[in-house]
Short mmCIF file of N, CA, C and O in Angstrom, two decimals:
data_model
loop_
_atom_site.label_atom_id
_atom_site.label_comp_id
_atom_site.label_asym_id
_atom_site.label_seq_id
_atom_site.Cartn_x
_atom_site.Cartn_y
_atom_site.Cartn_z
N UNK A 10 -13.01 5.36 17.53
CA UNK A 10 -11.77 5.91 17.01
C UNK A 10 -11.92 7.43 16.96
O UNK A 10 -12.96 8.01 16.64
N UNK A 11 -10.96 7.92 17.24
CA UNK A 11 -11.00 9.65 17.37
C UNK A 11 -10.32 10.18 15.74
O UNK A 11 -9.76 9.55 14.84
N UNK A 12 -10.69 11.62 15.89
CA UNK A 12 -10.59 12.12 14.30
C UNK A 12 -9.63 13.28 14.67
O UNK A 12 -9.46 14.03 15.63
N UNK A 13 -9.22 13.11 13.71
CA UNK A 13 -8.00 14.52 13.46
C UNK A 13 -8.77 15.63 12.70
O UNK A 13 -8.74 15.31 11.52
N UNK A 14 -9.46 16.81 12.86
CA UNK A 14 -10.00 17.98 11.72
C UNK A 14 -9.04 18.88 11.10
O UNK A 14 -8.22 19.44 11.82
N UNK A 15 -9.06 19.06 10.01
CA UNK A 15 -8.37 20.04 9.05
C UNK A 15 -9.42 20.85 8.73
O UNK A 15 -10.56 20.44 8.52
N UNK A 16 -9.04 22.08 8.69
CA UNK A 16 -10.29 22.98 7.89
C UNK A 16 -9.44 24.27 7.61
O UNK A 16 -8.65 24.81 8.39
N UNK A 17 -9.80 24.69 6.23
CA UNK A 17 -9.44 25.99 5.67
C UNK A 17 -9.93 26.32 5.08
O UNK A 17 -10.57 25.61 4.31
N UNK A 18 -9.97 28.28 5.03
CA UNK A 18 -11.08 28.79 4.35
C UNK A 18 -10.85 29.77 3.56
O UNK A 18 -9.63 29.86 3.53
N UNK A 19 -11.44 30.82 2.71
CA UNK A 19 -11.57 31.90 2.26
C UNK A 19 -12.16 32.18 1.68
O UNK A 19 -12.75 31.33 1.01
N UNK A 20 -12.52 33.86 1.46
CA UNK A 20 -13.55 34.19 0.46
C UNK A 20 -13.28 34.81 -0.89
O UNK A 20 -12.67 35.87 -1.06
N UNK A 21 -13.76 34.05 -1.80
CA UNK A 21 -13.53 33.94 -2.90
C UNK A 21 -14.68 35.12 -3.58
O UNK A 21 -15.90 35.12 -3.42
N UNK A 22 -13.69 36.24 -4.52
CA UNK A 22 -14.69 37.06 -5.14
C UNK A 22 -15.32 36.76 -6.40
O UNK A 22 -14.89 36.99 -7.53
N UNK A 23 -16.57 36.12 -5.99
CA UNK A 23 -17.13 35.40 -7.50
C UNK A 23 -18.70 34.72 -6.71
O UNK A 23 -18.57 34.13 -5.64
N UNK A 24 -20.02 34.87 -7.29
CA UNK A 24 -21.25 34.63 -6.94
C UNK A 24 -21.10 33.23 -6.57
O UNK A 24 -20.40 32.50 -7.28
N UNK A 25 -21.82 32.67 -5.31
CA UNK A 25 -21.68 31.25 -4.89
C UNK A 25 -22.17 30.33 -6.42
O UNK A 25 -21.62 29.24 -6.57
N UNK A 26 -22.84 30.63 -7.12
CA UNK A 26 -22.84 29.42 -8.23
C UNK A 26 -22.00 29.02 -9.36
O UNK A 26 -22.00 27.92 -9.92
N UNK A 27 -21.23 30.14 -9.65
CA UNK A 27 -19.72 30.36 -10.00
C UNK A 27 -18.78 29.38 -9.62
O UNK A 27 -18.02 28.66 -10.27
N UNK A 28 -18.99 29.50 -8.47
CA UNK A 28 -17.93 28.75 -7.32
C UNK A 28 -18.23 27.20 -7.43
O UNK A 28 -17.54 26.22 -7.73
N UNK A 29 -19.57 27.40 -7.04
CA UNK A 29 -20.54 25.80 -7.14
C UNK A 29 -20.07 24.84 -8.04
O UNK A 29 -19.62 23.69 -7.97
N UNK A 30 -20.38 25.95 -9.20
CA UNK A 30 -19.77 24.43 -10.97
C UNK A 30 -18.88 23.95 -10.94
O UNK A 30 -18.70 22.89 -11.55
N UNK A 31 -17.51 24.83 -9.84
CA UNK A 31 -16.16 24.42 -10.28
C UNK A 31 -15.91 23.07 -8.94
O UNK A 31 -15.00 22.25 -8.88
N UNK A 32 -17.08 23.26 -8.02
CA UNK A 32 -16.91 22.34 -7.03
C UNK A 32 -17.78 20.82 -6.92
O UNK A 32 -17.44 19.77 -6.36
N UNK A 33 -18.79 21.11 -7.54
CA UNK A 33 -20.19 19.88 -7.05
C UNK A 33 -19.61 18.77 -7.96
O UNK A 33 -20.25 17.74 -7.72
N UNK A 34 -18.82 18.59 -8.73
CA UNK A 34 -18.39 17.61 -9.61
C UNK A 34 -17.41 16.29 -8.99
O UNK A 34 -17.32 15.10 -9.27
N UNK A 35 -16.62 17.40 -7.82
CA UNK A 35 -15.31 16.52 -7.50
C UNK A 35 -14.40 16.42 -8.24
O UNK A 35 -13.65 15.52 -7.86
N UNK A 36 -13.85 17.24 -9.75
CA UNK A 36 -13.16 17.09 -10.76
C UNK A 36 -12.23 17.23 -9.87
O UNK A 36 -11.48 16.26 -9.71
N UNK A 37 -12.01 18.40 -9.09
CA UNK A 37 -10.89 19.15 -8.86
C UNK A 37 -9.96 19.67 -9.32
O UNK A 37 -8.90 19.93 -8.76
N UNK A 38 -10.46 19.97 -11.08
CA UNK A 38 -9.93 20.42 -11.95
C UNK A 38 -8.87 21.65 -11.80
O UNK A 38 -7.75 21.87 -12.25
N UNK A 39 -9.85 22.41 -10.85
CA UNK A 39 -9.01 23.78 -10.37
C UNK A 39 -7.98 23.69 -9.71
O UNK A 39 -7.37 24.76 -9.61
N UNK A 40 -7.43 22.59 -9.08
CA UNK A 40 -6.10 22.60 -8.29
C UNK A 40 -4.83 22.38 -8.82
O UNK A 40 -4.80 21.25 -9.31
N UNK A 41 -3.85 22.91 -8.92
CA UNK A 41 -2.90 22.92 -9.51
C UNK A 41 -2.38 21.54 -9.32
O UNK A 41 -2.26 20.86 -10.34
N UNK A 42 -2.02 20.99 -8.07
CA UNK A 42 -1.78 19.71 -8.10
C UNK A 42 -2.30 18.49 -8.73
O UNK A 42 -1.58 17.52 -8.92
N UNK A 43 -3.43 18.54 -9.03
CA UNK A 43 -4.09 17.59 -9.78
C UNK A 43 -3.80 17.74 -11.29
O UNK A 43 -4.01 18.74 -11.98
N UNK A 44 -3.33 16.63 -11.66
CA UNK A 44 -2.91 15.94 -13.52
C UNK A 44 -4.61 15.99 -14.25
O UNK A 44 -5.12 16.86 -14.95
N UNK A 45 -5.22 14.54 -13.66
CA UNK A 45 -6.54 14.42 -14.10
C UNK A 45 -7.65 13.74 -13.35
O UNK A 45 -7.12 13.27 -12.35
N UNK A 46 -8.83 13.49 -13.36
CA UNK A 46 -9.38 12.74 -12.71
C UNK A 46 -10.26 11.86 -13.69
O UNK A 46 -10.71 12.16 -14.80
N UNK A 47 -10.37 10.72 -13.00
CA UNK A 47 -11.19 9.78 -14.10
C UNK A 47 -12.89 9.85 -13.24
O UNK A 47 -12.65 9.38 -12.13
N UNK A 48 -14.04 10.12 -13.28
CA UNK A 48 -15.21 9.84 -12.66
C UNK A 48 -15.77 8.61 -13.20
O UNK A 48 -15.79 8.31 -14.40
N UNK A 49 -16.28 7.83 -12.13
CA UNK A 49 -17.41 6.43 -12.39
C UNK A 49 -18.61 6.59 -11.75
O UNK A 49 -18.82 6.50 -10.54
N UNK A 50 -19.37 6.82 -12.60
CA UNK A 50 -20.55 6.50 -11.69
C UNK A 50 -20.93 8.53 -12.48
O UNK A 50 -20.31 9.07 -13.40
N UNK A 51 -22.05 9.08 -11.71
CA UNK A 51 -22.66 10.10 -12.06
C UNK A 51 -21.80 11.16 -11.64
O UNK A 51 -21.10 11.04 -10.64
N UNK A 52 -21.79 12.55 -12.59
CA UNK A 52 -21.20 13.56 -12.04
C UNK A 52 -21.86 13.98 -10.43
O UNK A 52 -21.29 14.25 -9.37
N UNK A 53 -22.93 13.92 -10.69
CA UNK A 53 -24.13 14.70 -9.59
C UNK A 53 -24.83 13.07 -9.01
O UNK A 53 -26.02 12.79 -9.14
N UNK A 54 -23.96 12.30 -8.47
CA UNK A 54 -24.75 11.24 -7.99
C UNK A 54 -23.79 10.98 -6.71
O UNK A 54 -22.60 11.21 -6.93
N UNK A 55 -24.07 10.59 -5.62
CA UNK A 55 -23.42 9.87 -4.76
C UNK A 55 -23.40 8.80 -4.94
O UNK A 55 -24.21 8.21 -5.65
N UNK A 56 -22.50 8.28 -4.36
CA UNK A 56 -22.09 7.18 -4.48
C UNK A 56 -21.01 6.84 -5.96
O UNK A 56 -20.48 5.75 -6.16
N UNK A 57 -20.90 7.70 -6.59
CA UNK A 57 -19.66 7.71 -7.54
C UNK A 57 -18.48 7.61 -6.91
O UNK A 57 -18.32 7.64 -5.69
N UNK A 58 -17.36 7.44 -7.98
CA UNK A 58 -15.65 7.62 -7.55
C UNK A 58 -15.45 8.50 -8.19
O UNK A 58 -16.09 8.94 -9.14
N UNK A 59 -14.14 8.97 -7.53
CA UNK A 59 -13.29 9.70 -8.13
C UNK A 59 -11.84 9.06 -8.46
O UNK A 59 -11.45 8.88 -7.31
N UNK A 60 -10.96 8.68 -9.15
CA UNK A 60 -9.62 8.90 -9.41
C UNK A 60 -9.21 9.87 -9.63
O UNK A 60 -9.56 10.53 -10.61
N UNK A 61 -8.46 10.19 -8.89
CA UNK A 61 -7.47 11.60 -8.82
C UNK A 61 -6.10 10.93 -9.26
O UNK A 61 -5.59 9.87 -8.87
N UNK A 62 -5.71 11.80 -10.11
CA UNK A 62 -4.19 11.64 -10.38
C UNK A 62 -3.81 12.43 -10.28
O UNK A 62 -4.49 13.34 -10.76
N UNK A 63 -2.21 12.94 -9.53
CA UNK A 63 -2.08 13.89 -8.96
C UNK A 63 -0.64 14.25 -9.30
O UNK A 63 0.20 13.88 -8.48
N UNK A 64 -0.25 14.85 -10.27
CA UNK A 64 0.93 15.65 -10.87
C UNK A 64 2.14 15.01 -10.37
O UNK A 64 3.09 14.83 -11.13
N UNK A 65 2.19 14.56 -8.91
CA UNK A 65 3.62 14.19 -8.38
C UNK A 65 3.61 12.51 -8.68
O UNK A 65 4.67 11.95 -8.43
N UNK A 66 2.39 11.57 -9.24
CA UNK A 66 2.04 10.87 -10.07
C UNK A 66 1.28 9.84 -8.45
O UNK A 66 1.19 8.61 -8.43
N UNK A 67 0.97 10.51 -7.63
CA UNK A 67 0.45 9.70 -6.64
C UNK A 67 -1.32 9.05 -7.44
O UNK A 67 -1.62 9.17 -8.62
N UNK A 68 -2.00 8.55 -6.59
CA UNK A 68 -3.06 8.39 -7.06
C UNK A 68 -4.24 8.12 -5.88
O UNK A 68 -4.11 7.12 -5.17
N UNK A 69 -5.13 8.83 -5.72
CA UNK A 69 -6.41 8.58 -5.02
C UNK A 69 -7.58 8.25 -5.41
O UNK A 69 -7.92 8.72 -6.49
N UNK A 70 -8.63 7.31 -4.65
CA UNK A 70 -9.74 7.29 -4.77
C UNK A 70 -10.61 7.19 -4.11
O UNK A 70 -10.68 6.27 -3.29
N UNK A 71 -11.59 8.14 -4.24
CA UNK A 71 -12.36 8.94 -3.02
C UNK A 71 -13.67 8.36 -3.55
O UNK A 71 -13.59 8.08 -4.75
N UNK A 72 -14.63 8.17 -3.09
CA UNK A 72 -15.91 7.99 -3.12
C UNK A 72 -17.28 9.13 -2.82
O UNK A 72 -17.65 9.12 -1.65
N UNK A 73 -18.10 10.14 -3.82
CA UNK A 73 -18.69 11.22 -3.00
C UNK A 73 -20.34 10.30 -2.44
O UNK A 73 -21.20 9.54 -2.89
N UNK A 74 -19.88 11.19 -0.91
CA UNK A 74 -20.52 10.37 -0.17
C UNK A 74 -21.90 11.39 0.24
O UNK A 74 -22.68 10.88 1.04
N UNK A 75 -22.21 12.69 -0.23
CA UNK A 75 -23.15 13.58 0.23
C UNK A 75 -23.10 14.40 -1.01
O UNK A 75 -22.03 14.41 -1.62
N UNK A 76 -24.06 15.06 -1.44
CA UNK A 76 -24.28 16.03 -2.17
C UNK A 76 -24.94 17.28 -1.73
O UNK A 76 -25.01 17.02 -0.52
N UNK A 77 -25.32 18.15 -1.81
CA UNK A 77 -26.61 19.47 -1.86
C UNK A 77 -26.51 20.18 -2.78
O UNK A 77 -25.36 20.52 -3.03
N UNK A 78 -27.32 20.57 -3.45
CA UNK A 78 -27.17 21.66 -3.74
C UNK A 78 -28.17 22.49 -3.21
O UNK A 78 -28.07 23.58 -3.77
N UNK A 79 -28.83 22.49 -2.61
CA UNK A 79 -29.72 23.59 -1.57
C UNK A 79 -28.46 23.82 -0.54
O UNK A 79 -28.09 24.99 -0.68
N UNK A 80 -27.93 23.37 0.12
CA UNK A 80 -26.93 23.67 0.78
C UNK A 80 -25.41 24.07 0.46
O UNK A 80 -24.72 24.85 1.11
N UNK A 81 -25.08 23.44 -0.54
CA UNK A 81 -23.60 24.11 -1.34
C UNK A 81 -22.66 23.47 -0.43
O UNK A 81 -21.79 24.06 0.20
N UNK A 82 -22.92 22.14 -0.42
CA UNK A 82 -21.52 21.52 -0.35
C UNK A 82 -21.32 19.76 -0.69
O UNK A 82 -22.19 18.90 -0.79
N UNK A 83 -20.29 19.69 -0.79
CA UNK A 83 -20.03 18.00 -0.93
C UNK A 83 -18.94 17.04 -0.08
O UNK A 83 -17.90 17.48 0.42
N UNK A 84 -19.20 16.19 -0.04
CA UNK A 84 -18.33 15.42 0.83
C UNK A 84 -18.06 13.91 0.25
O UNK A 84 -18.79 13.02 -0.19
N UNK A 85 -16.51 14.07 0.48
CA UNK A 85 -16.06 12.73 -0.28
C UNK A 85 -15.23 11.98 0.38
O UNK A 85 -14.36 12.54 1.05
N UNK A 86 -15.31 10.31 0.35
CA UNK A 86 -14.81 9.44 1.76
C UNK A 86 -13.23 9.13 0.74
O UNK A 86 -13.26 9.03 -0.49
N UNK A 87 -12.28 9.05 1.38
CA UNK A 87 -11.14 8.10 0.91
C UNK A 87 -11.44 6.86 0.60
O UNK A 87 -12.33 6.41 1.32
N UNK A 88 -11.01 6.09 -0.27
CA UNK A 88 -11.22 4.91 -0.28
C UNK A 88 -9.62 4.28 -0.38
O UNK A 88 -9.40 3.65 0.65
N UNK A 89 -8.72 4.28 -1.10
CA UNK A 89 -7.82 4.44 -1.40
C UNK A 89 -6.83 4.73 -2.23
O UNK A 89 -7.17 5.24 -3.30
N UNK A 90 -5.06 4.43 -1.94
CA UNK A 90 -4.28 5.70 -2.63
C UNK A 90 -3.43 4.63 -2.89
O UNK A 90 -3.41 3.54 -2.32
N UNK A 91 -2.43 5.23 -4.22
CA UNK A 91 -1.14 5.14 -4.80
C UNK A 91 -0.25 5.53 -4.79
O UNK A 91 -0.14 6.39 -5.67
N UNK A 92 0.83 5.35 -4.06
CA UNK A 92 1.32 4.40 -2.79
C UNK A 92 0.54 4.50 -1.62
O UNK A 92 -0.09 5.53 -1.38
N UNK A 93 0.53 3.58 -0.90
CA UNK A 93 -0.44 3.44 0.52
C UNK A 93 -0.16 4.93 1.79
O UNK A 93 0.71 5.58 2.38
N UNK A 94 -1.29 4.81 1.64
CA UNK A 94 -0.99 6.04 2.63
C UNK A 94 -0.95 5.70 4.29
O UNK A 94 -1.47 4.61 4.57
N UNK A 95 -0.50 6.35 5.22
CA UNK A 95 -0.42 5.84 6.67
C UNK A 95 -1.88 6.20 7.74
O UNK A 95 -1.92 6.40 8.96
N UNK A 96 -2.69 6.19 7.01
CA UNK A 96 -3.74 6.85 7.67
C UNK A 96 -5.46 5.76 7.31
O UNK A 96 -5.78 5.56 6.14
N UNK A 97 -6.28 5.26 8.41
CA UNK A 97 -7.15 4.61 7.58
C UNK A 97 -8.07 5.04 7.27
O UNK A 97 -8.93 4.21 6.98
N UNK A 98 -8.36 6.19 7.16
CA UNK A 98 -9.34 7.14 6.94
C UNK A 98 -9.92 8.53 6.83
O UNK A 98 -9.83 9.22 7.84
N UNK A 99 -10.47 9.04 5.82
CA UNK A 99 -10.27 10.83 5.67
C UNK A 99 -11.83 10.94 4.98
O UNK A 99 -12.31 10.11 4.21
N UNK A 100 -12.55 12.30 5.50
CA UNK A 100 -13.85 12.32 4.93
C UNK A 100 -13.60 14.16 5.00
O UNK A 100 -13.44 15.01 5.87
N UNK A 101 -13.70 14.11 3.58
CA UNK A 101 -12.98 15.67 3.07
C UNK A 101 -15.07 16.23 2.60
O UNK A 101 -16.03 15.56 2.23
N UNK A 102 -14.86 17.82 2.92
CA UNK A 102 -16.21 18.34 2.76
C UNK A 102 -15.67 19.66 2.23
O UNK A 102 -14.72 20.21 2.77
N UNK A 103 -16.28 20.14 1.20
CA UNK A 103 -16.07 21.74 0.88
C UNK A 103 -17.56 21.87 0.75
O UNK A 103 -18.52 21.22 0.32
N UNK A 104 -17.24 23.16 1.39
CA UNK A 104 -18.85 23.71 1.41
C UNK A 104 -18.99 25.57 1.42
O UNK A 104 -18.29 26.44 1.95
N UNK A 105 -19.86 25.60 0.82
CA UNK A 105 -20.15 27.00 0.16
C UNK A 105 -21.28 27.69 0.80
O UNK A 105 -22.38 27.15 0.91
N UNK A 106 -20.95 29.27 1.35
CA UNK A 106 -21.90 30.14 1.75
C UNK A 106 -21.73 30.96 0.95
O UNK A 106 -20.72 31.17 0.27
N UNK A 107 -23.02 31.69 0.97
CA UNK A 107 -23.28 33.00 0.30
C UNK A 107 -22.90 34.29 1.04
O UNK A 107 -23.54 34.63 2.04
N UNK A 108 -21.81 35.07 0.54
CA UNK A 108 -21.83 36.25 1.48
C UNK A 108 -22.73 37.56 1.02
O UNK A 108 -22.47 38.33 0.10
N UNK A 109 -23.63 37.58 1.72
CA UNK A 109 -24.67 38.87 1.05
C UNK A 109 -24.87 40.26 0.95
O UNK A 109 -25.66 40.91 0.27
N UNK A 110 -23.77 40.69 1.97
CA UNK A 110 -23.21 41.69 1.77
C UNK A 110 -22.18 42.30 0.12
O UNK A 110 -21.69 43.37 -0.25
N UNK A 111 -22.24 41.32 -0.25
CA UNK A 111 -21.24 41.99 -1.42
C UNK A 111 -21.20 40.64 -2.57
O UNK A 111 -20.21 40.51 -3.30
N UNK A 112 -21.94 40.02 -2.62
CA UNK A 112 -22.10 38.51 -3.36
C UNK A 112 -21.01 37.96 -3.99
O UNK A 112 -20.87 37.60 -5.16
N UNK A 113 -19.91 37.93 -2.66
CA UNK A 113 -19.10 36.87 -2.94
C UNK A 113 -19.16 35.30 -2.47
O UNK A 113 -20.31 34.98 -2.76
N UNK A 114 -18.56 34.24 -1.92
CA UNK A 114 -18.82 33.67 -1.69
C UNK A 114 -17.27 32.98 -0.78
O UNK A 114 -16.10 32.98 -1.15
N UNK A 115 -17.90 32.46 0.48
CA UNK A 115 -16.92 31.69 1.62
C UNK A 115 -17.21 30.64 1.34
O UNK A 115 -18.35 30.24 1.10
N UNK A 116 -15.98 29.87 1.33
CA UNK A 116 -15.13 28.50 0.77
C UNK A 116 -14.55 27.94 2.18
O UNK A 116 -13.67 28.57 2.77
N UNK A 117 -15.05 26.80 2.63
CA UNK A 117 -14.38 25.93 3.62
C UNK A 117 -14.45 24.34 3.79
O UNK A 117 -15.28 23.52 4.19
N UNK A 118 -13.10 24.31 3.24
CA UNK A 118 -12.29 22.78 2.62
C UNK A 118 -12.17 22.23 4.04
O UNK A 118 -11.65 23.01 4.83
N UNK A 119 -12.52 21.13 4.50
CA UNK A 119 -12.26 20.53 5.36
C UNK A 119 -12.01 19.00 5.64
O UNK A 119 -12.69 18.24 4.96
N UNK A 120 -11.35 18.58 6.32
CA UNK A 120 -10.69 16.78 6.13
C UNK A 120 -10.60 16.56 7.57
O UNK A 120 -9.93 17.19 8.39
N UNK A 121 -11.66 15.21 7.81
CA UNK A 121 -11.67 14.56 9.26
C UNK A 121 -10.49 13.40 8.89
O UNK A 121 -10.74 12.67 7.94
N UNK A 122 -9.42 13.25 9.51
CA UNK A 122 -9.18 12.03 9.24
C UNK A 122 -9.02 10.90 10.43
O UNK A 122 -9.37 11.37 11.51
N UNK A 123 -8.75 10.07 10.49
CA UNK A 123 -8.86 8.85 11.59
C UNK A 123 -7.46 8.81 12.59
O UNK A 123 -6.29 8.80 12.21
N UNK A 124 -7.79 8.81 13.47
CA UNK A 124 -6.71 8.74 14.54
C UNK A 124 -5.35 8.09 14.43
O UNK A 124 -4.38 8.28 15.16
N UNK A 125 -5.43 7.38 13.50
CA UNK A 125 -3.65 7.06 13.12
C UNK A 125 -3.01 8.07 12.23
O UNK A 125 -1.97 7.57 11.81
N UNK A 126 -3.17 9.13 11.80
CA UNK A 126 -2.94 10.06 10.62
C UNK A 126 -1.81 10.90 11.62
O UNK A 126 -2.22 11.70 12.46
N UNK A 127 -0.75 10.71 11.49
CA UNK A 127 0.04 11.89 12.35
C UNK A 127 0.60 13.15 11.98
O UNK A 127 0.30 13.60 10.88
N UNK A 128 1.28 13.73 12.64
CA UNK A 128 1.08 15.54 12.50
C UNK A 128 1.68 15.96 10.69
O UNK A 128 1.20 16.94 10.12
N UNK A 129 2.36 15.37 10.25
CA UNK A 129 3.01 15.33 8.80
C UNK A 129 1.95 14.99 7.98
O UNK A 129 1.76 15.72 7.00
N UNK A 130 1.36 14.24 8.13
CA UNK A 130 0.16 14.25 7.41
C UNK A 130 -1.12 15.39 7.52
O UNK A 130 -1.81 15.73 6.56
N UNK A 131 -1.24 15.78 8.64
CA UNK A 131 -2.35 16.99 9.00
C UNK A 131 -1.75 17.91 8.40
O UNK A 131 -2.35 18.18 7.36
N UNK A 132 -0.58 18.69 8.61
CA UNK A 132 0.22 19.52 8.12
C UNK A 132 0.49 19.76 6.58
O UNK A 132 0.76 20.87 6.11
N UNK A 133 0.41 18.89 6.05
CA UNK A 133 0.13 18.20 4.81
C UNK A 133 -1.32 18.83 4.18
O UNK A 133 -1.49 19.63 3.27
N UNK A 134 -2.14 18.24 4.91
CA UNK A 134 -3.43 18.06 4.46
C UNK A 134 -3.48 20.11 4.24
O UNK A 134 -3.84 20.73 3.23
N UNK A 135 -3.14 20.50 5.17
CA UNK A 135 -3.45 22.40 5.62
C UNK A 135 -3.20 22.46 4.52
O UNK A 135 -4.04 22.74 3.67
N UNK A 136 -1.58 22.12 4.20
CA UNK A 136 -0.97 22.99 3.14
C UNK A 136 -1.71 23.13 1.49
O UNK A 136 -1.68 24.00 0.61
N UNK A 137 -2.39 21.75 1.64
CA UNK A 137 -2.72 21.43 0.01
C UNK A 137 -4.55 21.57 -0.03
O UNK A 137 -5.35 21.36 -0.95
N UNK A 138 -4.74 21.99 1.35
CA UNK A 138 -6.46 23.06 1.65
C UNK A 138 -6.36 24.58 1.11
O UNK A 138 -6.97 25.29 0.31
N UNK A 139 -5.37 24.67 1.91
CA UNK A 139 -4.40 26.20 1.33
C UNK A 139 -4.26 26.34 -0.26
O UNK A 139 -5.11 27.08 -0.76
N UNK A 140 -3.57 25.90 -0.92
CA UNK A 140 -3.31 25.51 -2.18
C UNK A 140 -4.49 25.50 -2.98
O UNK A 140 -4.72 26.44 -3.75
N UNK A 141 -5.33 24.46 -2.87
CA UNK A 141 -6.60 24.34 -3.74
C UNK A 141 -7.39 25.60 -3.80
O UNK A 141 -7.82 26.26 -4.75
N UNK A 142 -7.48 25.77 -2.20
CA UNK A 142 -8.56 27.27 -2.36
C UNK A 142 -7.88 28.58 -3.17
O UNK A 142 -8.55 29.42 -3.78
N UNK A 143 -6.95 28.57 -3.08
CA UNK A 143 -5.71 29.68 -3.95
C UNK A 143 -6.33 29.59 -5.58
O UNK A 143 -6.66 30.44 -6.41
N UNK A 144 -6.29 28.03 -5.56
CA UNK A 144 -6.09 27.63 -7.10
C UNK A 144 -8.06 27.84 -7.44
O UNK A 144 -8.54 28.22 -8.51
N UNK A 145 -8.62 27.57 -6.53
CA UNK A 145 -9.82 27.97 -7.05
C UNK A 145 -10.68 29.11 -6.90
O UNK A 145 -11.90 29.24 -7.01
N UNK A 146 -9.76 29.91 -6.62
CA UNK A 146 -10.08 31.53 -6.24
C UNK A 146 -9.64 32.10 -7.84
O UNK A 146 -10.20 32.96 -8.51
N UNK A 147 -8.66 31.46 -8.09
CA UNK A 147 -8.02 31.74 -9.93
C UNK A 147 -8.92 30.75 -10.91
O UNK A 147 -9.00 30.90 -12.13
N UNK A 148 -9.57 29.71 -10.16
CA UNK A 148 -10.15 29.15 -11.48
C UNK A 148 -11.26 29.71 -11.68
O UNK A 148 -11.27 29.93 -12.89
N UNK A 149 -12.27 30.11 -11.23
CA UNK A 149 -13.43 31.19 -11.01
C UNK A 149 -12.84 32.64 -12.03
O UNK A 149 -13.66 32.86 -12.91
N UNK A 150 -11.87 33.43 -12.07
CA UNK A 150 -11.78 34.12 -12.45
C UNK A 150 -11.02 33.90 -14.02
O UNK A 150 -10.87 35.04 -14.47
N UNK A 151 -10.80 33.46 -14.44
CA UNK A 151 -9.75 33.00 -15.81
C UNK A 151 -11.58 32.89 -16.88
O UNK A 151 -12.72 32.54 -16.59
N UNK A 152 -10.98 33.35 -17.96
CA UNK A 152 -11.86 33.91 -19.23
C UNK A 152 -11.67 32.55 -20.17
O UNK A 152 -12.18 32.49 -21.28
#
């Protein structure tokens, strides 16, 4: 089966471990779209879930399927959503570099999803890659 890639990026002014706390969890606390999430299983463990509940009252559940923290990133499989979604599969990764020139840090959200996922959905996916990284460029900075 062939994959559809989404990927979006930016650099966020704030030290990569800054960035790290607000990401290695999977809360996704920082995104405006997201209500709440319920976690099962370990914050820092694979093989946990996530429930995402998501403001427009949809609902997901993702499974994290990779961790690092020597590397600075995570990756989490779909498992499934509330209402059904048209797609059978999505394996979303954000991952974190250090920029050393000026110790900020590059952010790149990315979503493989499975060959039935069509362009409304990819388009989709950009917009709310877009969005999150916005929202966690502001959650890093808020006192």
């Amino acid at each position: 089966m062939s994959v559809t890639r989404v990927v979006e990026s930016r650099v966020i002014d704030a030290p990569i471990e800054i960035v790290w706390a607000k990401v290695r969890t999977v809360k996704l606390d920082f995104w405006r779209a997201v209500d709440h999430v319920d976690a099962h299983g370990g914050l820092s463990e694979v093989g946990s879930t996530r429930k995402i509940t998501f403001k427009d009252g949809a609902i997901q559940e993702v499974k994290v399927v990779e961790l690092s923290d020597l590397a600075h990133f995570v990756s989490f499989d779909f498992i499934e959503a509330t209402p059904p979604v048209e797609f059978m599969s999505a394996l979303h990764t954000i991952t974190l570099r250090k920029v050393t020139a000026n110790n900020t840090t590059f952010v790149e959200w990315s979503a493989e999803f499975s060959s039935d996922a069509d362009l409304a959905v990819i388009e989709d996916s950009r917009y709310k890659r877009l969005e999150g990284l916005e929202d966690l460029a502001k959650a890093v900075h808020k006192k």
